[in-house]
mmCIF file of C-alpha atoms in Angstrom:
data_model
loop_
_atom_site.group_PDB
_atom_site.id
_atom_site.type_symbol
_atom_site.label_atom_id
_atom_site.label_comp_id
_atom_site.label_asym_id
_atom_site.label_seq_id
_atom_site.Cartn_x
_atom_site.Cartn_y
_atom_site.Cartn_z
ATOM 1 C CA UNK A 26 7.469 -10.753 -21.146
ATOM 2 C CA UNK A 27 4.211 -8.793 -20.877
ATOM 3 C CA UNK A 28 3.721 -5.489 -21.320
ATOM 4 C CA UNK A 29 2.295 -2.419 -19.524
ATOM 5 C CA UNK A 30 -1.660 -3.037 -20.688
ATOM 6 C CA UNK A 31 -1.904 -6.496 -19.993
ATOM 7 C CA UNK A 32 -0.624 -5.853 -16.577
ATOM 8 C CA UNK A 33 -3.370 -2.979 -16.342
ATOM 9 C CA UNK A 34 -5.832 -5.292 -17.930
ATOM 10 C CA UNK A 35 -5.355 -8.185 -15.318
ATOM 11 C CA UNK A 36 -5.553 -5.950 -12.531
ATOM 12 C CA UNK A 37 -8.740 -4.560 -13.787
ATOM 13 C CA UNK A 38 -9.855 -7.803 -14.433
ATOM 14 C CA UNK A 39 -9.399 -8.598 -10.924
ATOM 15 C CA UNK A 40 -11.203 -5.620 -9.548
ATOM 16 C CA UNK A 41 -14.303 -6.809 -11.738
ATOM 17 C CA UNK A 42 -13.923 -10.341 -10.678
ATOM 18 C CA UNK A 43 -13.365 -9.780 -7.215
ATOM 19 C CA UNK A 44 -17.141 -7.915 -6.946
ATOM 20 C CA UNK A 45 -18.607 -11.005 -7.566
ATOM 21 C CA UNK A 46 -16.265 -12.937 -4.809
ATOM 22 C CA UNK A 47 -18.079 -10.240 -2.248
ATOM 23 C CA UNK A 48 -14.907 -7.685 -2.237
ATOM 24 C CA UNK A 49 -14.256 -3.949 -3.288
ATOM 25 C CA UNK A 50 -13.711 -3.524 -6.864
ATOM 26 C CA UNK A 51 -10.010 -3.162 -6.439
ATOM 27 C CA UNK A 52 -7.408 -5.410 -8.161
ATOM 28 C CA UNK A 53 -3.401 -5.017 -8.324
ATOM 29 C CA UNK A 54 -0.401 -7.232 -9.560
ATOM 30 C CA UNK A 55 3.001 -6.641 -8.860
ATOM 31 C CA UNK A 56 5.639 -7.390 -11.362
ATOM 32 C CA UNK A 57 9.166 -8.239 -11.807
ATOM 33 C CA UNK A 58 11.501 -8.334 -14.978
ATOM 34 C CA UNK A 59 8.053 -8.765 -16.844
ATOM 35 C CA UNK A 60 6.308 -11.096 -15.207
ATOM 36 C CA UNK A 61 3.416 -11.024 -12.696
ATOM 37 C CA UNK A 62 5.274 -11.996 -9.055
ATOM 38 C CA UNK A 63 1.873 -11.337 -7.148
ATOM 39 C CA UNK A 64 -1.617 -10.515 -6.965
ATOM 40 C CA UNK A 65 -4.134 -8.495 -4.999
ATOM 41 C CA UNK A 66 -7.499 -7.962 -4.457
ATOM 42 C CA UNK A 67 -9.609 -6.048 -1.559
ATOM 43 C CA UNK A 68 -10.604 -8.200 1.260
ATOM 44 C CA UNK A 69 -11.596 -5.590 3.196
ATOM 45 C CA UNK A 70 -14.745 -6.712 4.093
ATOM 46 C CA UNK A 71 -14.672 -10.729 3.334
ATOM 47 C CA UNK A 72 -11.622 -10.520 6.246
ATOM 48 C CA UNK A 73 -13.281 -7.553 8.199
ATOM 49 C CA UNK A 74 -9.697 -5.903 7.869
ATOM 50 C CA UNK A 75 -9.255 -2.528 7.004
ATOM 51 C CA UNK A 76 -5.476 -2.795 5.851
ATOM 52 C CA UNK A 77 -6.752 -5.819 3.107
ATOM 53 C CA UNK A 78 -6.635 -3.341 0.099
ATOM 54 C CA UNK A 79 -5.418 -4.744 -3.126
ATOM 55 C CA UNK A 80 -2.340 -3.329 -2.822
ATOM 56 C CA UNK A 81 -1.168 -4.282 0.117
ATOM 57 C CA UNK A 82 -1.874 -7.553 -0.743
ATOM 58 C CA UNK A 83 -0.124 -7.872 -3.426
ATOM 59 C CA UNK A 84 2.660 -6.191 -1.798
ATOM 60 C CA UNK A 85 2.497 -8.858 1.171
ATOM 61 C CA UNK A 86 2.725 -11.578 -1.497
ATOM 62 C CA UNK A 87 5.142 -10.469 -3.681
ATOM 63 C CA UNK A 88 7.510 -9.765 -0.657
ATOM 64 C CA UNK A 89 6.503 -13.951 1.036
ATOM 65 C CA UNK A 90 7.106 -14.800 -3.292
ATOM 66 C CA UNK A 91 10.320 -13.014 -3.140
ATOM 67 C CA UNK A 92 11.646 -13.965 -0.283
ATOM 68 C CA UNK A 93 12.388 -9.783 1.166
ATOM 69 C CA UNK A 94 10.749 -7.431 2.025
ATOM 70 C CA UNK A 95 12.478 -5.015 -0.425
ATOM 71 C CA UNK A 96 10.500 -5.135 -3.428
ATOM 72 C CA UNK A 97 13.252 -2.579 -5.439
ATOM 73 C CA UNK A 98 12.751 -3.756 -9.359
ATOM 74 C CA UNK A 99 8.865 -4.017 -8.869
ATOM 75 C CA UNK A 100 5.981 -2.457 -10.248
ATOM 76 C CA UNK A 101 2.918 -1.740 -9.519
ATOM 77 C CA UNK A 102 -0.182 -1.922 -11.532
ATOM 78 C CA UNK A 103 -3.600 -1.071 -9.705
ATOM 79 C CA UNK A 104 -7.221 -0.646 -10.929
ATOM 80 C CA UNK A 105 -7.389 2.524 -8.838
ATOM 81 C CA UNK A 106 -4.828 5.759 -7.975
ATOM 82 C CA UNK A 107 -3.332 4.343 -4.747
ATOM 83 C CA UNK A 108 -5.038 5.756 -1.542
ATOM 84 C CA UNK A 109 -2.963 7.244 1.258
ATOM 85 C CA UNK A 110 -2.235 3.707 2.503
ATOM 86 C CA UNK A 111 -1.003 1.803 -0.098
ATOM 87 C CA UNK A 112 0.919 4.818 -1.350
ATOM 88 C CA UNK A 113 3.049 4.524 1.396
ATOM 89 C CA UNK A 114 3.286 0.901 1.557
ATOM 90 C CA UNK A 115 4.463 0.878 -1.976
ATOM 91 C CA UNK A 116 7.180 3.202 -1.046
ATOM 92 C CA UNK A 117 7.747 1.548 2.310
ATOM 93 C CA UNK A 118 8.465 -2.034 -0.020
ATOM 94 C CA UNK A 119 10.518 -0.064 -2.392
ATOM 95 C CA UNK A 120 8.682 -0.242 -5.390
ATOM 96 C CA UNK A 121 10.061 1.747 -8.497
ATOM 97 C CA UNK A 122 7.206 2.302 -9.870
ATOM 98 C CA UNK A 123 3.525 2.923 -9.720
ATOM 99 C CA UNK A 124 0.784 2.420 -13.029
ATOM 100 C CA UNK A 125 -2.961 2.970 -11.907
ATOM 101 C CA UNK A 126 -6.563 3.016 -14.003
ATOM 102 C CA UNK A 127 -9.115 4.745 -11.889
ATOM 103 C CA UNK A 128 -8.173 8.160 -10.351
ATOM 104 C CA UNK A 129 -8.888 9.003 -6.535
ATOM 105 C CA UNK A 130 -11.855 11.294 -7.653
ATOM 106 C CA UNK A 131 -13.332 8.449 -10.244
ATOM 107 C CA UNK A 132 -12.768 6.946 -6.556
ATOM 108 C CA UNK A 133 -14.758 9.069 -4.818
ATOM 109 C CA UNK A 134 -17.648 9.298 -7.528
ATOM 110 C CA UNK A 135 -18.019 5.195 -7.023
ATOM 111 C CA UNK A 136 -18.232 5.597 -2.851
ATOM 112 C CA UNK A 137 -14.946 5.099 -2.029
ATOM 113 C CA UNK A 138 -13.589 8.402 -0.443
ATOM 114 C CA UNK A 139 -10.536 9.101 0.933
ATOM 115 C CA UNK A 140 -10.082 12.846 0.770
ATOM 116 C CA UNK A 141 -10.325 13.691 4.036
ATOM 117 C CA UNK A 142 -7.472 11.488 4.702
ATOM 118 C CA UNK A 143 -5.539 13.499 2.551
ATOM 119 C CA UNK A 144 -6.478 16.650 3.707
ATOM 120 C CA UNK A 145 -6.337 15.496 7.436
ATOM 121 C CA UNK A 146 -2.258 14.731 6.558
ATOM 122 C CA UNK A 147 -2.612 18.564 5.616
ATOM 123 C CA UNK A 148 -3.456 19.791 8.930
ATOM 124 C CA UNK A 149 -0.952 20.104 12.138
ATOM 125 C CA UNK A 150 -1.018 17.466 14.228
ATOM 126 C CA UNK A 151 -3.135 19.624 16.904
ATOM 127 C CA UNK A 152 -6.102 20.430 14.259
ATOM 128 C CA UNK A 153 -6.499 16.624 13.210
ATOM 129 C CA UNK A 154 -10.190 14.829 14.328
ATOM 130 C CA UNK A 155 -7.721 11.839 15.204
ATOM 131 C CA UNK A 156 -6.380 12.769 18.422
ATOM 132 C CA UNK A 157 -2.736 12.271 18.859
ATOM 133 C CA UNK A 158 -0.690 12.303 22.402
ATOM 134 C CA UNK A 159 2.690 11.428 23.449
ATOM 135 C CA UNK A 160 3.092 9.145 26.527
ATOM 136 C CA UNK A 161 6.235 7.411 28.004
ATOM 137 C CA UNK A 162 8.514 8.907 25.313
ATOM 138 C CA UNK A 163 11.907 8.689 27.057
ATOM 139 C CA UNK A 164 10.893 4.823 27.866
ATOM 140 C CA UNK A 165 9.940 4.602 24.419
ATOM 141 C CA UNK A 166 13.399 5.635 22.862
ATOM 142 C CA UNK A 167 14.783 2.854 24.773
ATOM 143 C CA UNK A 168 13.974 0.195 21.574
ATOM 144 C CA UNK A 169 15.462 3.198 19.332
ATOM 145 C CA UNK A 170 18.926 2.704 21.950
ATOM 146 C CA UNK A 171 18.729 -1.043 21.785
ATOM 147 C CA UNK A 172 18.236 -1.191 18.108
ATOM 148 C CA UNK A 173 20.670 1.429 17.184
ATOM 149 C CA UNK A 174 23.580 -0.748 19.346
ATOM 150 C CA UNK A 175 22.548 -3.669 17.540
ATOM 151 C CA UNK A 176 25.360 -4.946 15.297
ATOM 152 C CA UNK A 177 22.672 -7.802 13.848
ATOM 153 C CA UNK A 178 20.169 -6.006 12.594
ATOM 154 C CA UNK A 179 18.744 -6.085 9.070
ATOM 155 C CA UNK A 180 18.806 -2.484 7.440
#
C-alpha cells in the first residue's frame, strides 16, 4: 500500500518525464485501495487532441482497467490543480477524491492559462465569446423520451 507522496511523487515524475517524450508537463495516476490502477500524461499535442490532458487519461484508463465507468473509491493525484475539464471529468467518473501539486496560477505563470475559462463559466450564457444557440429542441428531447422509456438502460 502506498501512500499519499509517492502517489504525488509519481505523478510529478510523470509530468517531468513526459517533457522529454514531446508532451505538456502534466502527469496523473489514479488509485484504488492503495495501489496505482492508471496513469496519465498530456498528449495534447503528440495526438493533436485537445481533450488528451493527464487526467483524462488516466481517468479513461482506469475506467477500460476497471472494467466501469464509475470510478467511486478512486483518487486522484495530479501534478497540477485540475483545469475546468478534468475537474468535471473527475466528478463525471465519480472520483472521491482529488490531491494536486501545482496550483492553476503556478499554471498560468508556466503558460498554461485557463482563467478565462473559468471566468467565461461566470458569465450568462448571452455574454460568453463562445456563441451558444438552440436549434431543433423539441426533436432533440425525443432521445431524452426514448431513453427515459427505456427499461435497459445503465444508470
Amino acid at each position: 500500500m502506498g501512500e499519499k507522496n509517492d502517489f504525488m511523487r509519481e505523478a510529478i515524475r510523470l509530468s517531468v518525464e513526459n517533457i522529454d517524450d514531446c508532451g505538456g508537463p502534466f502527469g496523473a495516476v489514479i488509485v484504488k485501495d492503495g495501489k496505482i490502477v492508471s496513469r496519465g500524461v498530456n498528449r495534447v499535442t503528440a495526438s493533436n487532441d485537445p481533450t488528451a490532458h493527464a487526467e483524462i487519461n488516466a481517468i479513461r484508463a482506469a475506467a477500460q482497467v476497471l472494467g466501469t465507468f464509475d470510478l467511486s473509491g478512486c483518487e486522484i493525484y495530479t501534478s497540477c490543480e485540475p483545469c475546468p475539464m478534468c475537474l468535471g471529468a473527475s466528478y463525471w467518473a465519480r472520483i472521491d477524491k482529488i490531491y494536486y501539486g501545482n496550483t492553476k496560477d503556478d499554471a498560468c505563470k508556466a503558460g498554461f492559462d485557463d482563467s478565462f475559462i473559468y471566468d467565461e463559466l461566470a458569465k450568462q450564457k448571452s455574454f460568453r465569446q463562445l456563441v451558444c444557440e438552440q436549434v431543433l429542441r423539441e426533436e432533440a428531447l425525443d432521445a431524452f423520451s426514448r431513453w427515459a422509456e427505456n427499461e435497459d438502460k445503465i444508470k
